[in-house]
Coordinates of C-alpha atoms in Angstrom, one line a residue:
M92 CA 79.3 121.2 127.8
K93 CA 79.7 117.8 126.5
K94 CA 80.6 117.5 123.0
Y95 CA 79.4 114.5 120.8
E96 CA 80.4 113.4 116.8
D97 CA 78.6 110.6 115.0
L98 CA 80.0 107.8 114.8
V99 CA 78.8 105.9 111.1
V100 CA 78.5 102.0 110.6
S101 CA 78.6 100.6 107.0
V102 CA 76.6 98.4 106.4
V103 CA 77.9 95.8 104.2
S104 CA 76.1 92.5 102.3
L105 CA 78.9 89.9 101.3
M106 CA 78.4 87.0 98.3
G107 CA 80.3 84.4 96.7
D108 CA 83.4 81.8 96.2
A109 CA 85.8 83.6 98.3
Y110 CA 87.8 84.9 95.6
D111 CA 85.2 86.7 94.9
V112 CA 84.5 88.3 98.7
G113 CA 87.7 89.6 98.8
F114 CA 86.9 91.8 95.3
Q115 CA 84.3 92.7 96.5
Q116 CA 85.6 94.6 99.1
S117 CA 88.8 95.9 97.5
K118 CA 86.6 98.2 97.1
E119 CA 86.0 99.0 99.8
I120 CA 89.5 99.8 101.3
Q121 CA 90.0 102.7 97.7
S122 CA 87.7 104.3 99.8
S123 CA 89.2 108.3 101.3
A124 CA 87.7 106.7 105.1
H125 CA 90.5 103.2 104.7
L126 CA 93.9 105.3 103.8
V127 CA 94.4 106.9 106.5
Q128 CA 93.8 103.2 107.9
D129 CA 95.8 101.5 105.7
E130 CA 98.5 103.5 106.7
L131 CA 98.1 102.9 110.4
L132 CA 98.2 98.4 109.1
L133 CA 101.5 99.1 107.5
A134 CA 103.4 100.0 110.3
L135 CA 101.6 97.1 112.9
S136 CA 102.0 94.8 110.1
A137 CA 105.7 95.1 110.4
T138 CA 106.6 92.2 112.1
C139 CA 104.0 89.3 109.5
N140 CA 106.2 87.2 107.2
A141 CA 103.9 87.3 104.4
Q142 CA 105.1 84.0 103.5
E143 CA 104.7 82.3 106.6
A144 CA 101.2 83.9 107.3
Q145 CA 100.3 82.0 103.9
E146 CA 101.7 78.7 105.0
A147 CA 99.3 78.9 108.2
L148 CA 96.4 80.3 106.8
Q149 CA 97.0 77.4 103.9
Y150 CA 96.3 75.0 107.1
V151 CA 93.9 76.9 109.2
S152 CA 91.5 79.1 106.7
P153 CA 92.3 78.8 102.6
N154 CA 89.3 80.1 101.5
L155 CA 90.4 83.2 104.0
L156 CA 93.8 82.8 101.5
Q157 CA 91.2 83.1 98.8
E158 CA 90.0 86.4 99.6
I159 CA 92.9 88.0 100.4
K160 CA 94.5 87.5 96.8
G161 CA 90.5 88.5 95.7
L162 CA 91.4 91.6 97.8
A163 CA 95.2 91.8 96.7
S164 CA 94.2 91.6 92.7
G165 CA 90.9 94.1 93.2
L166 CA 94.0 96.9 95.0
E167 CA 96.0 96.4 92.2
Q168 CA 98.6 95.8 95.0
S169 CA 101.0 93.1 96.2
Y170 CA 99.7 89.4 97.0
E171 CA 102.8 90.2 100.1
S172 CA 101.5 93.4 101.2
V173 CA 98.1 93.0 101.0
I174 CA 98.1 89.5 103.3
K175 CA 100.3 91.6 105.7
M176 CA 98.0 94.2 106.2
Y177 CA 95.0 91.8 106.2
S178 CA 95.4 88.1 107.2
G179 CA 96.3 88.8 111.4
Y180 CA 99.2 86.9 111.7
N181 CA 101.8 88.6 113.2
M182 CA 100.6 92.5 113.8
T183 CA 101.1 94.0 116.9
F184 CA 97.9 95.5 118.1
P185 CA 96.5 98.3 121.0
D186 CA 95.6 97.0 123.8
M187 CA 91.2 97.1 124.1
G188 CA 88.2 96.5 126.3
C189 CA 85.6 94.4 125.9
T190 CA 82.4 93.3 128.1
S191 CA 80.3 90.5 127.5
F192 CA 77.1 88.8 129.3
V193 CA 75.8 86.1 128.3
H194 CA 72.0 84.3 129.7
D195 CA 69.3 83.1 128.9
G196 CA 70.0 82.4 125.6
H197 CA 71.4 85.9 124.3
Y198 CA 74.8 87.0 124.4
V199 CA 75.5 90.6 125.0
R200 CA 78.3 92.9 124.6
N201 CA 80.0 96.4 124.0
Y202 CA 82.8 96.7 122.4
D203 CA 85.0 99.4 123.6
F204 CA 88.5 101.0 121.4
S205 CA 89.2 103.6 120.0
P206 CA 87.0 105.1 116.5
A207 CA 90.7 105.4 114.8
L208 CA 91.4 102.3 114.8
Y209 CA 88.0 100.8 114.3
D210 CA 86.7 99.4 111.0
A211 CA 83.2 101.1 111.5
R212 CA 81.6 98.0 108.9
L213 CA 79.0 95.8 110.0
V214 CA 79.1 92.8 107.2
F215 CA 77.1 90.4 106.4
S216 CA 78.5 87.3 104.8
N217 CA 76.9 84.0 103.1
P218 CA 80.3 82.8 101.0
S219 CA 79.1 80.1 98.4
E220 CA 81.6 78.3 100.9
G221 CA 81.1 78.1 104.8
Y222 CA 78.5 80.0 107.0
A223 CA 76.8 82.4 106.7
S224 CA 77.9 85.1 109.2
I225 CA 76.9 88.3 110.9
G226 CA 79.8 89.9 112.9
F227 CA 81.1 93.9 112.6
S228 CA 84.2 93.5 111.3
Q229 CA 88.3 94.7 112.1
Q230 CA 90.7 94.9 109.2
I231 CA 88.3 93.8 106.8
I232 CA 89.2 90.2 107.0
G233 CA 88.5 89.7 110.9
R234 CA 85.4 89.6 113.0
L235 CA 85.3 91.6 117.1
D236 CA 82.1 89.2 117.8
G237 CA 79.8 88.0 114.9
M238 CA 77.0 84.5 114.7
N239 CA 76.2 82.5 111.4
E240 CA 73.7 80.3 110.4
K241 CA 74.6 77.6 113.4
G242 CA 73.6 80.1 115.7
L243 CA 77.1 79.3 117.2
V244 CA 78.3 83.1 118.5
V245 CA 81.4 83.6 119.5
G246 CA 83.1 86.8 120.6
L247 CA 86.6 88.2 121.6
H248 CA 88.4 89.2 124.5
F249 CA 91.8 91.5 125.2
V250 CA 94.1 90.4 127.7
N251 CA 97.6 90.6 128.0
N252 CA 99.7 91.8 124.4
E253 CA 103.4 91.4 126.0
W254 CA 103.2 87.6 126.5
E255 CA 103.4 86.5 122.1
G256 CA 104.0 83.8 119.7
D257 CA 104.3 83.4 116.1
G258 CA 100.4 83.4 115.1
F259 CA 97.4 85.1 114.4
L260 CA 95.4 87.7 115.7
A261 CA 91.9 87.2 117.7
S262 CA 89.8 89.1 114.6
T263 CA 91.1 86.3 112.1
I264 CA 90.4 83.9 114.3
V265 CA 87.3 84.9 115.2
R266 CA 86.0 85.4 111.5
I267 CA 87.3 81.3 111.0
L268 CA 85.2 80.0 113.9
L269 CA 81.9 81.4 112.2
E270 CA 82.4 80.6 109.1
R271 CA 83.8 77.1 109.4
C272 CA 82.0 75.5 112.6
K273 CA 79.0 75.0 113.2
N274 CA 78.8 74.3 117.2
I275 CA 80.9 74.3 120.5
E276 CA 82.4 71.7 120.3
E277 CA 84.2 72.1 116.1
A278 CA 85.1 75.7 117.6
V279 CA 87.2 74.5 120.6
L280 CA 88.2 72.2 118.8
Q281 CA 89.4 74.7 116.3
L282 CA 90.9 77.4 118.2
K283 CA 93.3 74.3 119.1
K284 CA 94.7 74.3 115.4
I285 CA 95.3 77.5 115.1
P286 CA 98.6 78.8 116.1
H287 CA 97.3 82.4 118.9
R288 CA 99.6 85.6 118.6
Y289 CA 98.5 86.7 121.8
C290 CA 96.2 86.3 124.7
Y291 CA 92.8 86.5 124.7
N292 CA 89.8 84.9 126.0
Y293 CA 87.1 83.7 123.5
S294 CA 83.9 84.3 124.8
M295 CA 81.2 81.2 123.3
I296 CA 76.8 80.3 123.0
D297 CA 75.1 78.1 120.3
Q298 CA 72.2 77.4 119.4
S299 CA 71.7 74.1 121.8
G300 CA 72.0 76.6 124.5
K301 CA 76.2 75.5 125.5
V302 CA 77.9 78.5 126.8
V303 CA 82.2 78.8 127.9
V304 CA 84.8 80.8 127.4
V305 CA 88.0 79.5 126.4
E306 CA 91.3 81.4 127.7
A307 CA 93.8 81.1 125.6
T308 CA 98.0 82.2 125.0
P309 CA 100.0 81.5 122.3
T310 CA 101.1 78.3 123.7
E311 CA 97.5 76.8 126.0
Q312 CA 94.1 76.8 125.2
I313 CA 91.3 76.7 128.8
V314 CA 87.6 75.8 128.5
F315 CA 85.6 76.5 130.8
E316 CA 81.7 75.3 130.6
K317 CA 78.6 77.7 132.0
H318 CA 75.4 77.8 132.3
S319 CA 75.7 81.5 131.8
F320 CA 78.4 83.9 132.1
M321 CA 80.2 86.9 132.2
C322 CA 83.7 87.6 130.8
T323 CA 86.0 90.2 131.0
N324 CA 89.4 91.3 129.7
H325 CA 91.4 89.0 132.9
F326 CA 92.2 85.2 133.1
E327 CA 90.3 83.3 135.5
S328 CA 91.6 79.7 136.0
Q329 CA 95.3 79.3 137.7
E330 CA 96.5 78.0 135.7
L331 CA 97.1 81.2 133.0
K332 CA 96.5 83.8 135.8
E333 CA 100.2 85.1 135.5
K334 CA 99.3 86.2 131.7
N335 CA 96.9 88.8 133.3
K336 CA 98.5 92.2 132.7
A337 CA 99.6 93.4 135.9
S338 CA 96.4 96.1 136.5
I339 CA 93.6 93.5 136.2
D340 CA 91.0 96.3 138.5
N341 CA 89.1 97.8 135.7
S342 CA 87.8 94.2 134.2
I343 CA 87.2 92.3 137.5
Q344 CA 84.9 95.9 138.8
R345 CA 83.4 94.9 135.2
K346 CA 82.3 91.7 136.1
R347 CA 81.4 92.8 140.0
Y348 CA 78.6 95.8 138.3
I349 CA 77.4 92.5 135.3
N350 CA 77.1 90.3 138.1
H351 CA 74.8 93.0 139.8
F352 CA 73.1 93.5 136.5
V353 CA 72.3 89.1 136.5
A354 CA 70.2 89.5 140.4
N355 CA 68.1 93.0 140.3
A356 CA 67.1 93.3 136.3
C357 CA 65.1 91.6 134.2
T358 CA 67.6 89.5 131.2
T359 CA 65.5 89.9 127.7
A360 CA 67.1 90.7 124.8
M361 CA 66.5 93.8 124.4
S362 CA 66.3 95.0 128.3
A363 CA 70.2 93.5 128.7
F364 CA 70.9 96.1 125.3
Q365 CA 69.3 98.9 127.2
Y366 CA 71.6 98.5 130.2
F367 CA 74.6 97.8 128.2
N368 CA 74.6 101.1 125.7
D369 CA 72.6 103.6 128.6
G370 CA 75.5 105.6 128.3
D371 CA 74.9 106.8 132.2
S372 CA 75.9 102.4 133.0
P373 CA 78.7 101.3 133.9
L374 CA 79.7 99.5 131.7
F375 CA 79.7 101.5 128.9
F376 CA 83.3 103.2 128.7
K377 CA 83.7 106.8 127.6
Q378 CA 87.9 106.6 127.4
Y379 CA 87.9 107.1 123.6
K380 CA 91.4 108.8 123.3
E381 CA 92.8 106.4 125.9
Y382 CA 91.0 103.4 123.0
F383 CA 88.9 102.8 125.5
G384 CA 85.6 103.7 124.5
T385 CA 81.8 101.8 123.9
L386 CA 81.5 102.0 120.2
H387 CA 79.2 99.1 119.8
T388 CA 76.2 97.5 121.8
V389 CA 75.1 94.3 119.7
V390 CA 72.9 91.2 121.6
Y391 CA 73.0 88.4 119.6
S392 CA 70.0 85.1 120.3
P393 CA 70.8 82.3 118.7
N394 CA 67.7 80.2 118.7
Q395 CA 65.8 83.2 117.1
L396 CA 68.3 83.4 114.4
E397 CA 68.0 87.5 115.5
V398 CA 70.7 90.4 116.4
I399 CA 70.2 93.5 117.9
V400 CA 72.8 96.5 117.5
G401 CA 73.4 99.9 118.7
I402 CA 76.2 102.3 116.9
G403 CA 77.9 104.8 120.2
E404 CA 75.5 105.7 123.0
N405 CA 72.0 105.8 123.9
S406 CA 70.7 104.2 120.7
E407 CA 68.3 103.1 118.6
P408 CA 68.2 99.6 118.4
L409 CA 68.0 97.3 114.8
T410 CA 66.9 93.9 115.0
F411 CA 68.3 91.7 112.0
S412 CA 66.7 88.6 111.1
M413 CA 69.6 86.0 109.9
H414 CA 66.5 83.7 108.4
Q415 CA 65.8 86.6 106.5
F416 CA 69.2 87.4 105.2
I417 CA 69.4 84.1 104.3
R418 CA 66.3 84.3 102.0
G419 CA 67.9 87.3 100.4
E420 CA 64.1 89.0 101.9
L421 CA 66.4 91.4 104.3
I422 CA 65.9 94.9 103.7
L423 CA 69.5 96.6 105.2
P424 CA 70.1 99.8 105.5
T425 CA 73.0 101.5 103.7
T426 CA 74.7 102.5 107.2
I427 CA 74.0 102.9 110.7
K428 CA 74.5 106.4 112.7
G429 CA 75.0 107.0 116.9
K430 CA 76.7 109.1 119.1
I431 CA 80.0 109.1 120.9
L432 CA 81.1 111.6 123.1
Q433 CA 83.9 113.1 120.8
A434 CA 87.7 112.6 122.2
I435 CA 89.5 115.9 122.8

């Protein structure tokens, strides 16, 4: 008989200047839930040079640098160690999987990884400088996916870590785009300015309805503009195919399943959520021990500025309004709970 365990995601609301935001988050990190993760981050950040990370962040996002200073102050740790652990600069990270689908103005996504390295945080952020956003965090500072107040939606898709350069993890890059860019044009320009650590796809939609996938390596970024898209974990351009992992069968198969879904199912935001979140769906994975289990399902609707969220499988969806959050009218739950298959 299958055994399930609880997956509890904290819902966090952050406001103020960048330093204050960092200081607020330091209190979360001090909780027991993050102590083990800190040990992992120390190991993963061994190759990071704090001075290089600071110089790179000063160029691409001074606000994030101030946030890290707030973190360091609240944690009463050295600035050097905190920037190494949380900036995402020149870090190593295990493979992860992500499947995204955009159609009729809705962006739906499953994030597949291990609960051991999952922040389990849905962050509502309204900084005094930069755009407000809603998104799932990674390493506190970064975002796995998110939508900002201008309707720009961005998600990351791991491709390969065998081709590496001096630069930031994709989660830091997604955070920078959400906070600094109001549309895809600005996001694509910003992507070309940021140094990239590994090979990732970035899937995006904005309020105009424009949809792109950016294939990004440490040395090159290729932009595909589409009416709708299915994005998984491999490059499709002839120029970058050689940067794919040796085996991409799973990634290709997921795209085939989505094509079938587009042809045979309705494409409302809620029906898309239910298809992705169904524990029996070919897009829902349960290999948590192998770092490939679905942790959350999310639908971002940039025209309505609404987000549908579900944790684990067959979850009860919750809908949040960006408009209400910005106006201070949104009453947020403390946590969102779901069930995932127990990794044995």
